Amino acid sequence: MATHRLIGSDKQPLPGARSIGPADPKERLEVSVVVRRRGSAALADRVERIATGGAELHLSREDFAQQFGADPADIGRVRAFATSHGLAVVQEDAARRTVVLSGTVTQFNSAFGVNLERFEHDGGSYRGRTGPIHLPDALQGIVEAVLGLDDRPQAKTHFRVLDQSGIAGSRAASTATTFLPTQLAALYDFPQGTGHGACIGIIELGGGYRPADLQTYFKRVGVALPTVSTASVDHGKNQPTGQANGPDGEVMLDIEVAGAIAPAAKLVVYFAPNTDAGFLDAVTTAIHDATNKPSVISISWGGPESSWTQQAMTSFDQAFQAAATMGITVCVASGDDGSSDGVSGGGNHVDFPSSSPHALACGGTSLKAASGKITSEVVWNDGASGGAGGGGVSATFALPTWQQGIKTTDSHGAKSPLQKRGVPDVSGDADPQTGYSVRVDGTDAVFGGTSAVAPLWAGLIARINAAKGTSTVGYINAKLYKNPAAFNDIKQGNNGNFSAASGWDACTGLGSPDGKKVSKIV
């Protein structure tokens, strides 16, 4: 049977990882196959018009599935391919354009022309592959991504914990100032509201929450306990580890920030495995959830663009296009490792999925306040050990129309025209030294990181959507760039190789929100 390489599917081992032999041939796994959508050109045109137009262009989830979901014939071809290799079809979802297949290592090796191995690295071990995926020519142009053969951790959390025993970054913890999310909402002049009637989807790739902690926390904040429910994706579930510095910290931070700002909104936490397949499946499940219908999604996980395959990044970006078409805002943390995004070598890297032009990339600031007013706000940068807001220029995504004419400012003050997608778009308090008071695994703590900024913005959007009633603001990037006066412009500080400047910069984007002004322009 003639085969071809699946474009963008090449994988390399994690840095420092070594193969210790073939994967167990009898090991069972599930793989997500993403097929092409109908009407791709029409969808791209619609999203472009939505960016500069209004809610009247939004589609319901049902109408979107009919117009832009997968062709049933394409799903049928994947089903026939699976059957020919002895693979079972676990799930078919035309709206998500996803077919989930189950089988053994031996069967998947044969079906996709790969050699699955076990790799060891400093962080543990994983099942992986090297090189591209191969598909029969009969599926050429039909299958756009095959994810899940490799189960390496795809993303990391973007929070930083204030070490209250002594030092956080380069400064003593005794100098720290902490805020409840409601206090930050007041400092940023968020419009009044509770988010009643809105739904916030929260993506999590591990860990969990304890209801007793939520009860204690929201009582202390002085707001009603939000309604929090979970959705299992690819067998993920609410499973607290008992380690506040691990994924539990991410889960609790996201719920507590979003819930404190929009306590009457419904919060749905989508738990999935931390793999490329699990991450994408969680995102697409949330976007196409016709039961809970989230109008805003908060994502605080990610990794450098260089750690992703092109097929995965394209699939995420397409999912965010779908979200834009259905009036869903996707808020994504821009990372906590400054302009390098944690990649060795000193070069510039941005974090994905925040670098998708269809996401609202959320960067970080350090904020001081007195008497209920902001007294200073600068770029968050605690140095190499303490973290800094992620930002820079994508190596993958083209320059969006709404960022044309913008310039970056490097650490020496030199300005250069932005050539590709710039990150972040917006920002908010992310410095652990001026961080968020939270409760995780029975312990009160102070967290920072851009992980807090994504749910902060999600809470703001939920308040705005609730006030709008039947309509939602959705894909707001273009409107924000047309109205820079709706932001507190951050003009001091750097995140490594980029410096703050008047207007947009690659450290804090347009700046932190003046919430009431934002509500009037979106």
Short mmCIF file of C-alpha atoms in Angstrom, two decimals:
data_model
loop_
_atom_site.label_atom_id
_atom_site.label_comp_id
_atom_site.label_asym_id
_atom_site.label_seq_id
_atom_site.Cartn_x
_atom_site.Cartn_y
_atom_site.Cartn_z
CA MET A 1 0.00 0.00 0.00
CA ALA A 2 1.39 3.40 -1.01
CA THR A 3 1.93 5.75 1.90
CA HIS A 4 2.98 9.35 2.50
CA ARG A 5 4.43 11.36 5.35
CA LEU A 6 1.93 13.31 7.40
CA ILE A 7 3.11 16.91 7.07
CA GLY A 8 4.12 18.47 10.37
CA SER A 9 4.15 15.21 12.32
CA ASP A 10 7.92 14.86 12.87
CA LYS A 11 8.96 14.26 16.49
CA GLN A 12 12.33 14.27 18.21
CA PRO A 13 13.19 12.93 21.67
CA LEU A 14 13.04 15.32 24.59
CA PRO A 15 16.41 17.02 25.22
CA GLY A 16 18.59 14.61 27.16
CA ALA A 17 16.24 11.66 26.69
CA ARG A 18 17.57 8.29 25.53
CA SER A 19 15.82 5.26 24.16
CA ILE A 20 15.87 2.20 26.42
CA GLY A 21 14.21 -0.10 23.89
CA PRO A 22 10.95 -0.79 22.10
CA ALA A 23 7.66 0.00 23.80
CA ASP A 24 5.77 -3.02 25.12
CA PRO A 25 4.14 -4.43 21.98
CA LYS A 26 1.02 -5.37 23.96
CA GLU A 27 0.60 -2.00 25.64
CA ARG A 28 -2.80 -0.52 24.79
CA LEU A 29 -3.22 3.14 23.95
CA GLU A 30 -5.70 5.55 22.45
CA VAL A 31 -4.89 7.90 19.59
CA SER A 32 -6.82 10.94 18.35
CA VAL A 33 -7.09 11.37 14.59
CA VAL A 34 -8.10 14.85 13.40
CA VAL A 35 -9.70 15.05 9.96
CA ARG A 36 -10.15 18.05 7.69
CA ARG A 37 -13.12 20.34 8.09
CA ARG A 38 -15.68 21.32 5.52
CA GLY A 39 -15.53 24.91 4.33
CA SER A 40 -12.10 25.88 5.63
CA ALA A 41 -11.82 28.94 3.39
CA ALA A 42 -15.32 30.12 4.29
CA LEU A 43 -14.53 29.69 7.98
CA ALA A 44 -11.32 31.73 7.76
CA ASP A 45 -13.23 34.51 6.01
CA ARG A 46 -15.97 34.41 8.65
CA VAL A 47 -13.47 34.62 11.51
CA GLU A 48 -11.81 37.63 9.86
CA ARG A 49 -15.18 39.35 9.62
CA ILE A 50 -16.03 38.44 13.21
CA ALA A 51 -12.78 40.05 14.35
CA THR A 52 -13.93 43.42 13.05
CA GLY A 53 -17.69 42.83 13.10
CA GLY A 54 -20.12 41.72 15.76
CA ALA A 55 -22.04 38.94 17.46
CA GLU A 56 -24.52 38.64 14.59
CA LEU A 57 -21.90 36.57 12.76
CA HIS A 58 -21.61 34.01 15.57
CA LEU A 59 -22.97 30.52 14.97
CA SER A 60 -24.57 28.12 17.40
CA ARG A 61 -22.66 24.94 18.12
CA GLU A 62 -25.21 22.99 16.12
CA ASP A 63 -24.98 25.27 13.08
CA PHE A 64 -21.19 25.27 13.27
CA ALA A 65 -21.10 21.46 13.26
CA GLN A 66 -23.34 21.34 10.20
CA GLN A 67 -21.37 23.91 8.23
CA PHE A 68 -17.79 23.34 9.36
CA GLY A 69 -17.64 19.92 11.00
CA ALA A 70 -16.05 16.87 9.41
CA ASP A 71 -17.62 15.24 6.39
CA PRO A 72 -19.18 11.92 7.50
CA ALA A 73 -17.53 10.31 4.48
CA ASP A 74 -14.10 11.33 5.78
CA ILE A 75 -14.85 9.83 9.17
CA GLY A 76 -15.99 6.70 7.39
CA ARG A 77 -12.64 6.47 5.58
CA VAL A 78 -10.77 6.70 8.91
CA ARG A 79 -13.08 4.03 10.34
CA ALA A 80 -12.31 1.72 7.40
CA PHE A 81 -8.58 2.36 7.82
CA ALA A 82 -8.83 1.50 11.53
CA THR A 83 -10.71 -1.71 10.82
CA SER A 84 -8.11 -2.80 8.30
CA HIS A 85 -5.44 -2.58 11.02
CA GLY A 86 -7.50 -4.16 13.79
CA LEU A 87 -7.95 -0.86 15.63
CA ALA A 88 -11.16 -0.15 17.52
CA VAL A 89 -13.06 3.12 17.09
CA VAL A 90 -13.68 4.47 20.59
CA GLN A 91 -15.27 7.77 19.65
CA GLU A 92 -16.37 9.72 16.60
CA ASP A 93 -17.19 13.42 16.82
CA ALA A 94 -17.90 15.26 13.58
CA ALA A 95 -18.07 18.68 15.26
CA ARG A 96 -14.63 18.20 16.83
CA ARG A 97 -13.43 16.45 13.63
CA THR A 98 -11.93 13.77 15.86
CA VAL A 99 -11.89 9.97 15.72
CA VAL A 100 -10.37 8.23 18.74
CA LEU A 101 -8.79 4.84 18.01
CA SER A 102 -7.73 2.13 20.44
CA GLY A 103 -5.22 -0.65 19.92
CA THR A 104 -1.83 -2.05 20.86
CA VAL A 105 1.63 -0.68 20.23
CA THR A 106 2.13 -3.32 17.56
CA GLN A 107 -1.06 -2.35 15.77
CA PHE A 108 -0.30 1.38 15.85
CA ASN A 109 3.28 0.80 14.69
CA SER A 110 1.90 -0.97 11.66
CA ALA A 111 -0.99 1.42 11.01
CA PHE A 112 1.06 4.64 11.13
CA GLY A 113 4.51 3.45 10.05
CA VAL A 114 6.18 4.38 13.35
CA ASN A 115 8.44 2.65 15.85
CA LEU A 116 7.23 3.39 19.36
CA GLU A 117 9.98 3.21 22.00
CA ARG A 118 10.46 3.85 25.70
CA PHE A 119 12.57 6.88 26.56
CA GLU A 120 14.16 7.88 29.84
CA HIS A 121 14.92 11.48 30.84
CA ASP A 122 15.52 13.46 33.99
CA GLY A 123 11.81 13.88 34.61
CA GLY A 124 10.95 10.19 34.21
CA SER A 125 10.08 8.10 31.18
CA TYR A 126 7.63 8.18 28.32
CA ARG A 127 6.49 6.29 25.25
CA GLY A 128 7.70 8.12 22.19
CA ARG A 129 8.65 8.07 18.56
CA THR A 130 11.20 9.71 16.28
CA GLY A 131 10.48 11.04 12.82
CA PRO A 132 7.18 11.38 10.95
CA ILE A 133 3.89 9.50 10.90
CA HIS A 134 2.96 7.70 7.67
CA LEU A 135 -0.54 7.35 6.25
CA PRO A 136 -1.97 5.49 3.26
CA ASP A 137 -2.35 7.70 0.21
CA ALA A 138 -6.11 7.15 0.41
CA LEU A 139 -6.13 9.41 3.49
CA GLN A 140 -3.96 12.14 1.99
CA GLY A 141 -5.54 15.54 2.60
CA ILE A 142 -8.19 13.94 4.80
CA VAL A 143 -6.23 13.34 8.01
CA GLU A 144 -4.58 16.49 9.36
CA ALA A 145 -3.16 15.25 12.66
CA VAL A 146 -2.51 12.03 14.57
CA LEU A 147 -1.92 12.69 18.27
CA GLY A 148 -1.37 10.44 21.26
CA LEU A 149 1.12 7.91 19.92
CA ASP A 150 3.64 9.77 22.05
CA ASP A 151 2.66 10.26 25.72
CA ARG A 152 5.42 12.62 26.84
CA PRO A 153 4.20 15.55 28.99
CA GLN A 154 3.25 18.22 26.47
CA ALA A 155 2.70 21.25 28.67
CA LYS A 156 3.64 22.71 32.03
CA THR A 157 1.83 24.90 34.50
CA HIS A 158 2.42 28.64 34.50
CA PHE A 159 2.27 29.54 38.17
CA ARG A 160 4.92 30.52 40.70
CA VAL A 161 4.56 30.08 44.46
CA LEU A 162 5.81 32.74 46.87
CA ASP A 163 8.28 31.05 49.20
CA GLN A 164 7.02 32.55 52.44
CA SER A 165 9.86 30.96 54.40
CA GLY A 166 12.42 33.32 52.97
CA ILE A 167 13.10 34.15 49.35
CA ALA A 168 11.02 34.28 46.17
CA GLY A 169 13.12 35.14 43.18
CA SER A 170 15.58 37.85 44.19
CA ARG A 171 13.50 39.58 46.85
CA ALA A 172 12.63 38.77 50.46
CA ALA A 173 9.15 37.36 51.02
CA SER A 174 8.71 39.80 53.91
CA THR A 175 8.30 42.59 51.35
CA ALA A 176 5.45 40.82 49.55
CA THR A 177 1.96 42.28 49.20
CA THR A 178 -0.89 39.90 48.50
CA PHE A 179 -4.32 40.38 46.99
CA LEU A 180 -7.58 38.51 46.85
CA PRO A 181 -8.85 38.23 43.26
CA THR A 182 -11.76 40.48 44.19
CA GLN A 183 -9.32 43.18 45.28
CA LEU A 184 -7.54 43.01 41.94
CA ALA A 185 -10.87 43.19 40.14
CA ALA A 186 -11.58 46.40 42.05
CA LEU A 187 -8.12 47.83 41.34
CA TYR A 188 -8.63 47.09 37.63
CA ASP A 189 -12.10 48.69 37.81
CA PHE A 190 -13.97 45.62 36.61
CA PRO A 191 -17.65 46.27 35.93
CA GLN A 192 -19.99 45.16 38.68
CA GLY A 193 -21.48 41.72 38.34
CA THR A 194 -21.27 38.09 39.35
CA GLY A 195 -21.17 36.37 35.96
CA HIS A 196 -24.68 34.99 36.46
CA GLY A 197 -25.70 32.91 33.46
CA ALA A 198 -22.19 32.65 32.02
CA CYS A 199 -20.08 29.50 31.92
CA ILE A 200 -16.29 29.43 32.20
CA GLY A 201 -14.48 26.36 30.89
CA ILE A 202 -11.17 25.63 32.63
CA ILE A 203 -8.62 23.29 31.02
CA GLU A 204 -6.53 21.14 33.39
CA LEU A 205 -3.95 18.47 32.57
CA GLY A 206 -3.61 16.78 35.95
CA GLY A 207 -4.18 17.31 39.65
CA GLY A 208 -7.47 18.23 41.19
CA TYR A 209 -9.40 20.19 43.77
CA ARG A 210 -11.02 19.44 47.11
CA PRO A 211 -14.54 20.85 47.65
CA ALA A 212 -13.77 21.58 51.31
CA ASP A 213 -10.93 23.89 50.25
CA LEU A 214 -13.26 25.76 47.92
CA GLN A 215 -15.84 26.20 50.67
CA THR A 216 -13.20 27.59 53.05
CA TYR A 217 -11.66 29.85 50.43
CA PHE A 218 -14.79 31.47 49.06
CA LYS A 219 -16.14 32.03 52.56
CA ARG A 220 -12.93 33.94 53.33
CA VAL A 221 -13.20 35.93 50.09
CA GLY A 222 -16.79 36.79 50.97
CA VAL A 223 -18.51 35.59 47.82
CA ALA A 224 -20.98 32.79 47.19
CA LEU A 225 -19.53 29.35 46.53
CA PRO A 226 -19.50 28.93 42.73
CA THR A 227 -21.01 25.90 41.06
CA VAL A 228 -18.03 23.79 40.00
CA SER A 229 -18.40 20.63 37.93
CA THR A 230 -15.96 18.39 36.11
CA ALA A 231 -15.81 16.84 32.65
CA SER A 232 -13.63 13.79 31.99
CA VAL A 233 -11.67 13.84 28.73
CA ASP A 234 -9.60 10.84 27.59
CA HIS A 235 -10.06 9.27 31.06
CA GLY A 236 -8.76 12.36 32.90
CA LYS A 237 -10.44 13.13 36.21
CA ASN A 238 -10.37 15.28 39.32
CA GLN A 239 -7.53 13.60 41.19
CA PRO A 240 -5.78 15.77 43.80
CA THR A 241 -2.16 14.79 44.36
CA GLY A 242 -1.75 16.46 47.73
CA GLN A 243 1.13 18.53 46.34
CA ALA A 244 0.35 22.24 46.28
CA ASN A 245 3.41 22.96 44.09
CA GLY A 246 2.19 20.45 41.50
CA PRO A 247 -0.86 20.43 39.26
CA ASP A 248 -3.21 20.82 42.26
CA GLY A 249 -1.86 24.36 42.56
CA GLU A 250 -2.83 25.09 38.99
CA VAL A 251 -6.32 23.66 39.34
CA MET A 252 -7.07 25.52 42.57
CA LEU A 253 -5.57 28.81 41.35
CA ASP A 254 -7.68 28.75 38.20
CA ILE A 255 -10.93 27.90 39.99
CA GLU A 256 -10.38 30.36 42.83
CA VAL A 257 -9.43 33.34 40.66
CA ALA A 258 -12.21 32.84 38.10
CA GLY A 259 -14.73 31.89 40.76
CA ALA A 260 -13.98 34.84 43.04
CA ILE A 261 -14.46 37.30 40.18
CA ALA A 262 -17.53 35.58 38.68
CA PRO A 263 -19.03 33.56 41.56
CA ALA A 264 -22.42 33.13 39.91
CA ALA A 265 -20.91 31.78 36.69
CA LYS A 266 -20.89 28.03 36.18
CA LEU A 267 -17.33 26.68 36.24
CA VAL A 268 -16.64 23.48 34.32
CA VAL A 269 -13.20 21.92 34.72
CA TYR A 270 -12.15 19.72 31.81
CA PHE A 271 -9.60 17.19 33.08
CA ALA A 272 -7.40 15.42 30.53
CA PRO A 273 -3.99 13.70 30.41
CA ASN A 274 -0.97 15.92 29.88
CA THR A 275 -0.24 14.80 26.31
CA ASP A 276 -0.70 16.54 22.98
CA ALA A 277 -3.82 14.45 22.35
CA GLY A 278 -5.24 15.00 25.84
CA PHE A 279 -4.66 18.75 25.72
CA LEU A 280 -6.29 19.18 22.30
CA ASP A 281 -9.18 16.88 23.15
CA ALA A 282 -9.87 18.88 26.33
CA VAL A 283 -9.90 22.13 24.37
CA THR A 284 -12.16 20.86 21.59
CA THR A 285 -14.47 19.15 24.09
CA ALA A 286 -14.90 22.44 25.95
CA ILE A 287 -15.43 24.45 22.78
CA HIS A 288 -18.07 22.07 21.41
CA ASP A 289 -19.75 21.30 24.76
CA ALA A 290 -23.42 21.76 23.83
CA THR A 291 -24.56 21.02 27.39
CA ASN A 292 -22.54 23.49 29.46
CA LYS A 293 -21.88 25.94 26.62
CA PRO A 294 -18.86 27.83 28.00
CA SER A 295 -18.60 31.36 26.58
CA VAL A 296 -15.03 31.81 27.81
CA ILE A 297 -12.23 29.28 28.26
CA SER A 298 -9.22 29.67 30.55
CA ILE A 299 -5.96 27.87 29.75
CA SER A 300 -2.94 28.17 32.04
CA TRP A 301 -0.81 25.39 30.56
CA GLY A 302 1.61 25.54 27.65
CA GLY A 303 5.11 25.05 26.32
CA PRO A 304 7.58 26.64 23.91
CA GLU A 305 6.54 26.54 20.26
CA SER A 306 9.68 24.49 19.61
CA SER A 307 8.32 21.66 21.78
CA TRP A 308 5.21 21.18 19.62
CA THR A 309 4.67 19.47 16.29
CA GLN A 310 3.28 21.62 13.52
CA GLN A 311 0.28 19.30 13.20
CA ALA A 312 -0.62 19.90 16.86
CA MET A 313 -0.25 23.68 16.67
CA THR A 314 -2.37 23.83 13.53
CA SER A 315 -5.06 21.73 15.18
CA PHE A 316 -5.17 23.99 18.24
CA ASP A 317 -5.32 27.12 16.12
CA GLN A 318 -8.18 25.63 14.09
CA ALA A 319 -9.98 24.82 17.34
CA PHE A 320 -9.61 28.43 18.45
CA GLN A 321 -11.00 29.56 15.08
CA ALA A 322 -14.02 27.41 15.83
CA ALA A 323 -14.30 29.07 19.24
CA ALA A 324 -14.20 32.51 17.63
CA THR A 325 -16.97 31.51 15.26
CA MET A 326 -19.17 30.40 18.16
CA GLY A 327 -18.56 33.53 20.24
CA ILE A 328 -16.16 31.92 22.72
CA THR A 329 -13.20 33.87 24.14
CA VAL A 330 -10.06 31.78 24.77
CA CYS A 331 -7.73 33.26 27.42
CA VAL A 332 -4.26 31.67 27.54
CA ALA A 333 -1.31 32.30 29.87
CA SER A 334 1.81 33.48 28.01
CA GLY A 335 4.33 31.69 30.24
CA ASP A 336 6.55 32.45 33.22
CA ASP A 337 10.07 32.21 31.77
CA GLY A 338 10.48 35.57 30.08
CA SER A 339 11.65 36.05 26.52
CA SER A 340 13.40 32.65 26.39
CA ASP A 341 10.31 30.70 27.51
CA GLY A 342 12.72 28.44 29.36
CA VAL A 343 14.55 27.27 26.22
CA SER A 344 18.31 27.10 26.72
CA GLY A 345 20.63 29.11 24.50
CA GLY A 346 19.46 32.64 25.20
CA GLY A 347 17.26 32.99 22.11
CA ASN A 348 13.75 34.35 21.91
CA HIS A 349 10.84 31.91 22.19
CA VAL A 350 7.13 32.28 22.84
CA ASP A 351 4.76 29.91 24.57
CA PHE A 352 2.03 27.96 22.80
CA PRO A 353 -0.98 27.87 22.72
CA SER A 354 -0.88 31.54 23.74
CA SER A 355 0.88 32.34 20.45
CA SER A 356 -2.14 31.28 18.40
CA PRO A 357 -3.53 34.46 16.84
CA HIS A 358 -7.01 33.25 17.77
CA ALA A 359 -6.19 33.17 21.49
CA LEU A 360 -6.08 36.10 23.89
CA ALA A 361 -2.50 35.85 25.20
CA CYS A 362 -2.24 36.94 28.84
CA GLY A 363 1.10 38.28 30.13
CA GLY A 364 2.31 39.39 33.54
CA THR A 365 2.92 42.54 35.57
CA SER A 366 4.02 43.45 39.08
CA LEU A 367 1.48 45.69 40.77
CA LYS A 368 1.55 47.92 43.85
CA ALA A 369 -1.47 49.66 45.33
CA ALA A 370 -2.50 51.93 48.19
CA SER A 371 -5.88 53.24 49.32
CA GLY A 372 -7.66 51.18 46.69
CA LYS A 373 -5.67 52.60 43.78
CA ILE A 374 -2.80 51.27 41.66
CA THR A 375 0.35 53.20 42.56
CA SER A 376 2.72 51.46 40.15
CA GLU A 377 2.66 48.62 37.65
CA VAL A 378 5.71 47.32 35.79
CA VAL A 379 6.74 44.22 33.87
CA TRP A 380 6.92 41.15 36.08
CA ASN A 381 10.53 39.97 36.16
CA ASP A 382 11.97 38.32 39.26
CA GLY A 383 15.09 37.14 37.46
CA ALA A 384 16.10 33.68 36.33
CA SER A 385 15.04 31.92 39.52
CA GLY A 386 11.83 33.83 40.18
CA GLY A 387 10.23 33.98 36.76
CA ALA A 388 9.17 36.66 34.31
CA GLY A 389 6.21 37.22 32.03
CA GLY A 390 6.46 35.39 28.72
CA GLY A 391 6.40 37.37 25.51
CA GLY A 392 8.01 37.86 22.15
CA VAL A 393 7.41 37.03 18.51
CA SER A 394 6.05 33.75 17.20
CA ALA A 395 8.24 31.65 14.92
CA THR A 396 5.11 29.91 13.59
CA PHE A 397 2.13 32.19 13.11
CA ALA A 398 1.76 34.99 10.59
CA LEU A 399 1.23 38.60 11.61
CA PRO A 400 -2.48 39.16 12.31
CA THR A 401 -4.09 42.12 10.59
CA TRP A 402 -4.85 43.72 13.95
CA GLN A 403 -1.14 43.76 14.88
CA GLN A 404 0.10 45.38 11.68
CA GLY A 405 2.28 48.43 12.19
CA ILE A 406 3.32 47.43 15.70
CA LYS A 407 6.96 47.37 16.79
CA THR A 408 8.91 45.44 19.37
CA THR A 409 11.38 47.14 21.70
CA ASP A 410 14.47 45.20 22.70
CA SER A 411 16.35 45.48 25.99
CA HIS A 412 18.58 48.18 24.48
CA GLY A 413 15.63 50.30 23.38
CA ALA A 414 15.92 49.46 19.68
CA LYS A 415 12.60 49.11 17.87
CA SER A 416 11.82 46.64 15.09
CA PRO A 417 8.64 46.15 13.04
CA LEU A 418 6.67 43.13 14.18
CA GLN A 419 7.06 40.43 11.50
CA LYS A 420 4.89 37.65 12.96
CA ARG A 421 2.33 37.17 15.71
CA GLY A 422 3.35 39.15 18.80
CA VAL A 423 2.77 37.89 22.34
CA PRO A 424 1.13 38.78 24.71
CA ASP A 425 -2.03 40.75 23.90
CA VAL A 426 -2.97 41.81 27.43
CA SER A 427 -1.63 41.41 30.94
CA GLY A 428 -2.41 41.51 34.63
CA ASP A 429 -0.77 41.04 38.01
CA ALA A 430 1.42 37.91 37.94
CA ASP A 431 4.28 38.61 40.33
CA PRO A 432 4.29 36.24 43.36
CA GLN A 433 5.57 39.21 45.37
CA THR A 434 2.31 41.00 44.60
CA GLY A 435 0.44 37.76 44.21
CA TYR A 436 -2.90 36.10 44.74
CA SER A 437 -4.00 34.73 48.10
CA VAL A 438 -5.22 31.18 47.41
CA ARG A 439 -5.90 27.91 49.21
CA VAL A 440 -4.48 24.63 47.95
CA ASP A 441 -4.63 21.19 49.57
CA GLY A 442 -5.68 22.57 52.93
CA THR A 443 -3.01 25.27 53.03
CA ASP A 444 -3.20 29.02 52.43
CA ALA A 445 -0.56 30.25 50.02
CA VAL A 446 0.40 33.11 47.70
CA PHE A 447 0.64 32.35 43.98
CA GLY A 448 1.72 34.36 40.99
CA GLY A 449 2.48 33.56 37.38
CA THR A 450 0.59 34.19 34.17
CA SER A 451 -1.53 31.20 35.19
CA ALA A 452 -3.42 33.68 37.36
CA VAL A 453 -3.90 36.18 34.55
CA ALA A 454 -5.82 33.86 32.21
CA PRO A 455 -8.61 33.18 34.77
CA LEU A 456 -8.51 36.86 35.81
CA TRP A 457 -9.37 37.85 32.26
CA ALA A 458 -11.82 34.95 31.97
CA GLY A 459 -13.65 36.29 35.02
CA LEU A 460 -13.79 39.76 33.46
CA ILE A 461 -15.17 38.35 30.22
CA ALA A 462 -17.76 36.32 32.15
CA ARG A 463 -18.98 39.48 33.89
CA ILE A 464 -19.22 41.27 30.55
CA ASN A 465 -21.03 38.36 28.89
CA ALA A 466 -23.48 38.12 31.78
CA ALA A 467 -24.34 41.80 31.40
CA LYS A 468 -24.91 41.33 27.67
CA GLY A 469 -27.47 38.59 28.26
CA THR A 470 -27.98 36.48 25.15
CA SER A 471 -24.87 37.62 23.22
CA THR A 472 -21.20 37.05 23.99
CA VAL A 473 -18.11 39.07 23.14
CA GLY A 474 -16.10 36.15 21.72
CA TYR A 475 -12.99 36.90 19.68
CA ILE A 476 -12.08 40.38 20.93
CA ASN A 477 -8.44 40.81 19.91
CA ALA A 478 -9.01 43.23 17.02
CA LYS A 479 -11.34 45.42 19.09
CA LEU A 480 -8.80 45.62 21.91
CA TYR A 481 -6.01 46.73 19.58
CA LYS A 482 -8.23 49.47 18.19
CA ASN A 483 -8.83 50.81 21.70
CA PRO A 484 -5.53 51.01 23.61
CA ALA A 485 -7.03 53.62 25.94
CA ALA A 486 -8.93 50.77 27.64
CA PHE A 487 -5.65 49.64 29.22
CA ASN A 488 -3.16 50.71 31.83
CA ASP A 489 -0.10 51.09 29.62
CA ILE A 490 2.95 49.42 31.20
CA LYS A 491 6.08 51.39 30.33
CA GLN A 492 8.74 50.09 32.70
CA GLY A 493 10.67 46.85 32.95
CA ASN A 494 11.73 43.99 30.71
CA ASN A 495 11.22 40.24 30.41
CA GLY A 496 14.76 39.52 29.28
CA ASN A 497 15.37 40.48 25.68
CA PHE A 498 12.32 42.73 25.32
CA SER A 499 11.47 45.95 27.12
CA ALA A 500 8.27 47.72 27.97
CA ALA A 501 7.37 50.76 25.87
CA SER A 502 4.48 53.09 25.20
CA GLY A 503 1.68 51.18 23.54
CA TRP A 504 1.95 47.47 22.79
CA ASP A 505 5.14 45.69 23.81
CA ALA A 506 6.35 42.09 23.91
CA CYS A 507 6.30 42.03 27.72
CA THR A 508 2.79 43.11 28.70
CA GLY A 509 0.99 43.54 25.39
CA LEU A 510 -1.46 46.44 25.43
CA GLY A 511 -1.26 46.51 29.22
CA SER A 512 -3.48 45.60 32.15
CA PRO A 513 -7.24 46.15 31.91
CA ASP A 514 -9.37 49.10 32.83
CA GLY A 515 -12.32 46.75 33.13
CA LYS A 516 -15.20 49.16 32.62
CA LYS A 517 -13.53 50.63 29.56
CA VAL A 518 -12.91 47.13 28.17
CA SER A 519 -16.58 46.30 28.69
CA LYS A 520 -17.63 49.28 26.58
CA ILE A 521 -15.48 48.43 23.55
CA VAL A 522 -16.11 44.71 23.20
#
